[in-house]
Coordinates of C-alpha atoms and ligand atoms in Angstrom, one line a residue:
M13 CA 135.7 65.6 88.2
N14 CA 133.1 64.1 85.9
P15 CA 129.8 65.8 86.9
R16 CA 127.9 62.7 85.9
R17 CA 129.4 61.1 89.0
W18 CA 127.6 63.6 91.1
T19 CA 124.2 62.3 92.0
I20 CA 121.8 64.3 94.2
K21 CA 122.4 61.9 97.0
R22 CA 126.2 62.2 97.0
L23 CA 126.2 65.9 96.4
L24 CA 123.9 66.5 99.4
E25 CA 126.2 64.3 101.6
V26 CA 129.4 66.1 100.6
T27 CA 127.8 69.5 100.8
A28 CA 126.3 68.9 104.2
E29 CA 129.8 67.8 105.5
Y30 CA 131.4 70.9 104.0
L31 CA 128.8 73.4 105.4
K32 CA 129.2 71.7 108.8
T33 CA 132.9 72.5 108.8
K34 CA 131.9 76.2 108.2
G35 CA 129.9 76.3 111.4
I36 CA 126.5 76.2 109.7
E37 CA 123.8 75.2 112.2
N38 CA 121.6 73.0 109.9
P39 CA 124.1 71.9 107.2
R40 CA 122.0 69.1 105.7
L41 CA 118.8 71.2 105.6
D42 CA 120.6 74.1 104.0
A43 CA 122.3 71.8 101.5
E44 CA 118.9 70.5 100.5
V45 CA 117.2 73.9 100.3
L46 CA 119.9 75.3 98.1
L47 CA 119.9 72.2 95.8
A48 CA 116.2 72.3 95.5
Q49 CA 116.4 76.0 94.6
T50 CA 119.1 75.2 91.9
L51 CA 117.0 72.5 90.4
G52 CA 113.7 74.2 90.7
L53 CA 112.3 71.4 92.8
D54 CA 111.0 71.2 96.4
R55 CA 112.9 69.1 99.0
V56 CA 110.5 66.2 98.5
G57 CA 111.4 66.4 94.8
L58 CA 115.1 65.9 95.7
Y59 CA 114.3 62.7 97.6
L60 CA 112.4 61.3 94.6
R61 CA 115.5 61.7 92.5
L62 CA 118.4 60.8 94.8
D63 CA 120.2 58.8 92.1
Q64 CA 119.8 61.4 89.4
P65 CA 123.1 62.8 88.2
L66 CA 123.6 66.6 87.8
T67 CA 124.6 68.4 84.7
E68 CA 127.7 70.6 84.6
K69 CA 125.5 73.7 84.6
E70 CA 123.4 72.6 87.6
L71 CA 126.6 71.7 89.5
S72 CA 128.2 75.1 89.0
G73 CA 125.0 76.9 89.8
Y74 CA 124.7 74.9 93.1
R75 CA 128.4 75.5 93.9
S76 CA 128.0 79.3 93.7
L77 CA 125.0 79.2 96.2
V78 CA 126.9 76.9 98.5
R79 CA 129.9 79.2 98.5
R80 CA 127.6 82.1 99.6
R81 CA 126.1 80.0 102.5
A82 CA 129.6 78.8 103.5
A83 CA 130.6 82.5 103.8
R84 CA 127.7 82.7 106.3
E85 CA 125.2 84.6 104.2
P86 CA 121.8 83.8 105.6
L87 CA 119.9 81.1 103.7
Q88 CA 117.0 83.5 103.4
Y89 CA 118.9 86.1 101.5
I90 CA 120.1 83.4 99.1
T91 CA 116.7 82.1 98.5
G92 CA 115.0 85.5 98.8
R93 CA 112.3 84.1 101.0
Q94 CA 111.3 83.6 104.6
E95 CA 108.0 82.1 105.9
F96 CA 106.2 84.1 108.6
W97 CA 102.7 83.5 109.9
S98 CA 102.5 80.7 107.3
L99 CA 102.9 83.3 104.5
A100 CA 105.9 83.4 102.2
F101 CA 107.7 86.8 102.4
K102 CA 110.2 88.2 100.0
V103 CA 113.4 89.2 101.9
T104 CA 116.5 91.1 100.7
P105 CA 119.5 92.4 102.6
D106 CA 117.5 95.7 103.0
V107 CA 115.3 94.0 105.6
L108 CA 115.7 92.0 108.8
I109 CA 114.7 88.4 108.2
P110 CA 111.4 87.9 110.1
R111 CA 111.9 85.8 113.3
P112 CA 109.4 83.2 114.6
E113 CA 109.2 85.0 118.0
T114 CA 107.7 88.0 116.2
E115 CA 104.6 86.0 115.5
V116 CA 103.8 86.6 119.1
L117 CA 103.5 90.3 118.2
V118 CA 100.9 89.4 115.5
E119 CA 99.0 87.1 117.9
E120 CA 98.7 89.8 120.5
A121 CA 97.7 92.4 117.9
L122 CA 95.0 90.1 116.6
R123 CA 93.8 89.5 120.2
R124 CA 93.1 93.3 120.4
I125 CA 91.4 93.5 117.0
P126 CA 87.9 92.0 117.2
A127 CA 87.4 89.6 114.2
G128 CA 84.6 90.3 111.8
A129 CA 83.7 93.6 113.4
Q130 CA 81.9 95.8 110.8
G131 CA 81.4 99.5 110.9
M132 CA 84.2 101.8 111.5
P133 CA 87.5 100.3 110.2
L134 CA 90.2 99.8 112.7
R135 CA 93.3 101.7 112.3
I136 CA 96.7 100.1 113.0
L137 CA 100.2 101.5 112.8
D138 CA 103.3 99.4 112.3
L139 CA 106.5 101.3 113.1
G140 CA 109.7 100.1 111.3
T141 CA 107.8 97.6 109.2
G142 CA 110.9 96.1 107.5
C143 CA 109.7 93.5 105.0
G144 CA 106.1 94.2 106.1
A145 CA 105.7 90.8 107.8
V146 CA 103.6 92.1 110.8
A147 CA 101.6 94.6 108.8
V148 CA 100.8 92.1 106.1
A149 CA 99.9 89.3 108.5
V150 CA 97.6 91.6 110.5
A151 CA 95.9 93.0 107.4
K152 CA 95.5 89.5 106.0
E153 CA 93.8 88.3 109.2
R154 CA 91.5 91.3 109.7
E155 CA 89.8 92.4 106.6
H156 CA 88.3 95.5 108.2
A157 CA 91.6 96.8 109.4
R158 CA 93.4 99.7 107.7
V159 CA 97.2 99.6 108.3
W160 CA 99.8 102.4 108.1
A161 CA 103.4 101.2 108.1
T162 CA 106.5 103.4 108.3
D163 CA 110.2 102.6 107.8
I164 CA 113.2 104.9 107.6
S165 CA 114.6 102.6 104.8
F166 CA 113.3 103.1 101.3
G167 CA 114.8 99.8 100.4
A168 CA 112.8 98.1 103.1
L169 CA 109.6 99.9 102.2
S170 CA 109.8 98.7 98.6
V171 CA 110.2 95.1 99.7
A172 CA 107.2 95.6 102.1
E173 CA 105.1 97.0 99.3
E174 CA 105.9 94.0 97.2
N175 CA 104.9 91.7 100.0
A176 CA 101.6 93.5 100.5
A177 CA 100.9 93.1 96.8
L178 CA 101.9 89.4 96.9
H179 CA 99.4 88.7 99.7
G180 CA 96.6 90.8 98.3
V181 CA 96.5 93.5 101.0
A182 CA 98.2 96.4 99.2
G183 CA 94.9 98.3 99.1
R184 CA 94.7 98.4 102.9
I185 CA 98.2 99.2 103.8
T186 CA 99.7 102.7 103.4
F187 CA 103.5 102.7 103.4
L188 CA 105.2 105.9 104.5
P189 CA 108.9 106.6 104.4
G190 CA 110.4 108.1 107.5
N191 CA 111.6 107.6 111.1
L192 CA 109.0 106.1 113.4
F193 CA 106.1 108.6 113.7
A194 CA 107.7 111.3 111.6
P195 CA 105.8 110.6 108.4
L196 CA 102.5 110.9 110.3
A197 CA 103.0 114.5 111.3
G198 CA 100.0 116.6 110.3
L199 CA 97.9 113.7 109.1
G200 CA 95.6 113.9 112.2
L201 CA 95.4 110.1 112.4
F202 CA 94.7 108.2 115.7
F203 CA 95.2 104.5 115.9
H204 CA 93.5 101.7 117.8
L205 CA 96.7 99.8 117.9
I206 CA 100.4 100.6 117.4
V207 CA 102.8 97.7 116.9
S208 CA 106.5 97.6 116.4
N209 CA 109.5 95.2 116.2
P210 CA 112.1 98.0 116.6
P211 CA 115.9 97.6 116.7
Y212 CA 116.6 96.5 120.2
V213 CA 120.0 94.8 120.3
R214 CA 122.5 96.6 122.7
S215 CA 125.2 98.3 120.6
D216 CA 128.0 96.5 122.4
E217 CA 126.3 93.2 121.6
L218 CA 126.2 93.7 117.9
A219 CA 129.8 92.4 117.4
E220 CA 128.9 89.2 119.2
L221 CA 125.9 88.2 117.1
A222 CA 126.1 85.2 114.7
P223 CA 128.0 86.1 111.5
E224 CA 124.7 85.7 109.5
V225 CA 123.2 88.6 111.5
R226 CA 126.3 90.7 112.2
D227 CA 127.7 90.7 108.7
F228 CA 124.6 90.5 106.6
E229 CA 121.4 91.9 108.2
P230 CA 120.9 95.7 108.2
P231 CA 122.5 97.2 111.4
G232 CA 119.8 99.9 111.4
A233 CA 117.2 97.2 112.0
L234 CA 119.1 95.8 115.0
D235 CA 121.0 98.5 116.9
G236 CA 119.0 99.8 119.8
G237 CA 121.7 102.0 121.4
P238 CA 123.7 101.5 124.6
D239 CA 121.0 99.6 126.5
G240 CA 119.0 98.4 123.4
L241 CA 116.0 100.5 124.5
A242 CA 116.6 103.8 122.8
I243 CA 114.0 103.3 120.1
V244 CA 111.7 101.4 122.4
R245 CA 111.6 104.4 124.7
E246 CA 111.0 106.8 121.8
I247 CA 108.0 104.7 120.7
L248 CA 106.5 104.3 124.2
T249 CA 106.9 108.1 124.8
R250 CA 105.3 109.3 121.6
A251 CA 102.7 106.6 121.1
P252 CA 100.1 108.2 123.4
D253 CA 100.0 111.2 121.0
Y254 CA 98.9 108.9 118.2
L255 CA 96.6 106.4 120.1
A256 CA 92.9 106.7 120.2
P257 CA 91.4 106.5 123.8
G258 CA 91.9 103.0 125.1
G259 CA 94.3 102.1 122.2
W260 CA 97.2 99.7 122.7
V261 CA 100.8 99.9 121.9
L262 CA 102.7 96.5 121.6
V263 CA 106.5 96.5 121.3
E264 CA 108.8 93.6 120.9
M265 CA 112.1 93.6 122.8
A266 CA 114.7 91.3 124.3
P267 CA 114.0 89.2 127.4
P268 CA 116.5 91.0 129.7
Q269 CA 114.8 94.4 128.9
E270 CA 111.6 93.4 130.6
Q271 CA 112.0 95.3 133.9
A272 CA 113.6 98.4 132.5
A273 CA 110.9 98.8 129.8
S274 CA 108.1 98.1 132.3
A275 CA 109.4 100.7 134.8
F276 CA 109.8 103.2 131.9
V277 CA 106.1 102.7 130.9
R278 CA 104.9 103.2 134.5
G279 CA 107.0 106.3 134.8
L280 CA 105.4 107.9 131.8
G281 CA 102.0 108.0 133.5
A282 CA 100.2 107.8 130.2
Y283 CA 99.2 104.1 130.3
E284 CA 97.4 101.5 132.4
E285 CA 99.6 98.9 134.1
P286 CA 101.7 97.3 131.3
V287 CA 101.2 93.7 130.3
H288 CA 104.2 91.3 129.8
I289 CA 103.9 88.8 127.0
K290 CA 106.1 85.7 126.5
D291 CA 107.3 84.1 123.3
Y292 CA 107.0 80.4 122.3
Q293 CA 110.2 79.6 124.3
D294 CA 108.6 81.1 127.4
R295 CA 110.8 84.1 127.5
F296 CA 109.5 87.6 127.9
R297 CA 109.2 89.2 124.4
V298 CA 106.5 91.8 124.0
L299 CA 105.4 94.7 126.3
G300 CA 101.9 95.9 125.9
A301 CA 100.4 99.1 127.3
Q302 CA 96.9 100.6 127.0
K303 CA 96.5 104.3 126.8
A304 CA 94.9 105.5 130.0
Ligands
LIG402 N1 115.5 89.2 117.5 C1 116.5 89.8 116.7 C2 117.9 89.0 116.9 O1 117.9 88.0 117.5 C3 116.7 91.2 117.0 C4 115.6 91.9 116.3 C5 115.5 93.4 116.6 O2 116.4 94.1 117.0 N2 114.3 93.8 116.4 O3 118.9 89.4 116.4

């Protein structure tokens, strides 16, 4: 077909219809985001040019992005970006795409880091940092904080390092490759706060996740073992060895894990009574425990 017949308006309509047939949740929005990316515009820019025809090259570039989305590749891996805490983060298939509910983890972390406190810098540890969203957001909000961030994936750490540089906090975050606390062995560091969004999906639930998650996001960032709590337990068990007196550990998990995780914390006898924090949809999401 003559590409000059394809205006932005018509192309968006047809593409949204097509993506809808592929089971895409927000077909019109995704059609717009991908076209904006192809044309180097923002979405408002598209609306200012609805009658503009596309060149052959623009059309074929757009088609290749739409094909990827139709195959259920997450929009964020196609654009390479996800906003979190109002900051633009680079994302690649090496990292879990930051979720809005994880902003609750940042909020609760900030609540426990006094703003503007001078003197001794606060030390914060982020376990399984992924793209670095939590570590970068916290570092950005608290200039006196020093952050250490670990991840077992080298690919993830390099994305996290880029994000720290992008947001001007690379000088205050130390990225360490390795599983959870392993890279800290022998460093003699104690933290005021330990945060983590670990893998917490039950292994038997992985196959039932949306294709975007199941087929594209790193399984190592999702799989929490038979009950989803394998890594959560490991973190809660070992955190007291790395916490300063009165320090807090904050761990994100799935709503149905609330009681099991809470009972586990009590059983450890190393913490005060745990606190249960809800996400923006009013579901339990983060367990907090202060070292006794
Ligand atoms: N919240 C994620 C999901 O919905 C799970 C993230 C995780 O395991 N840390 O898939």
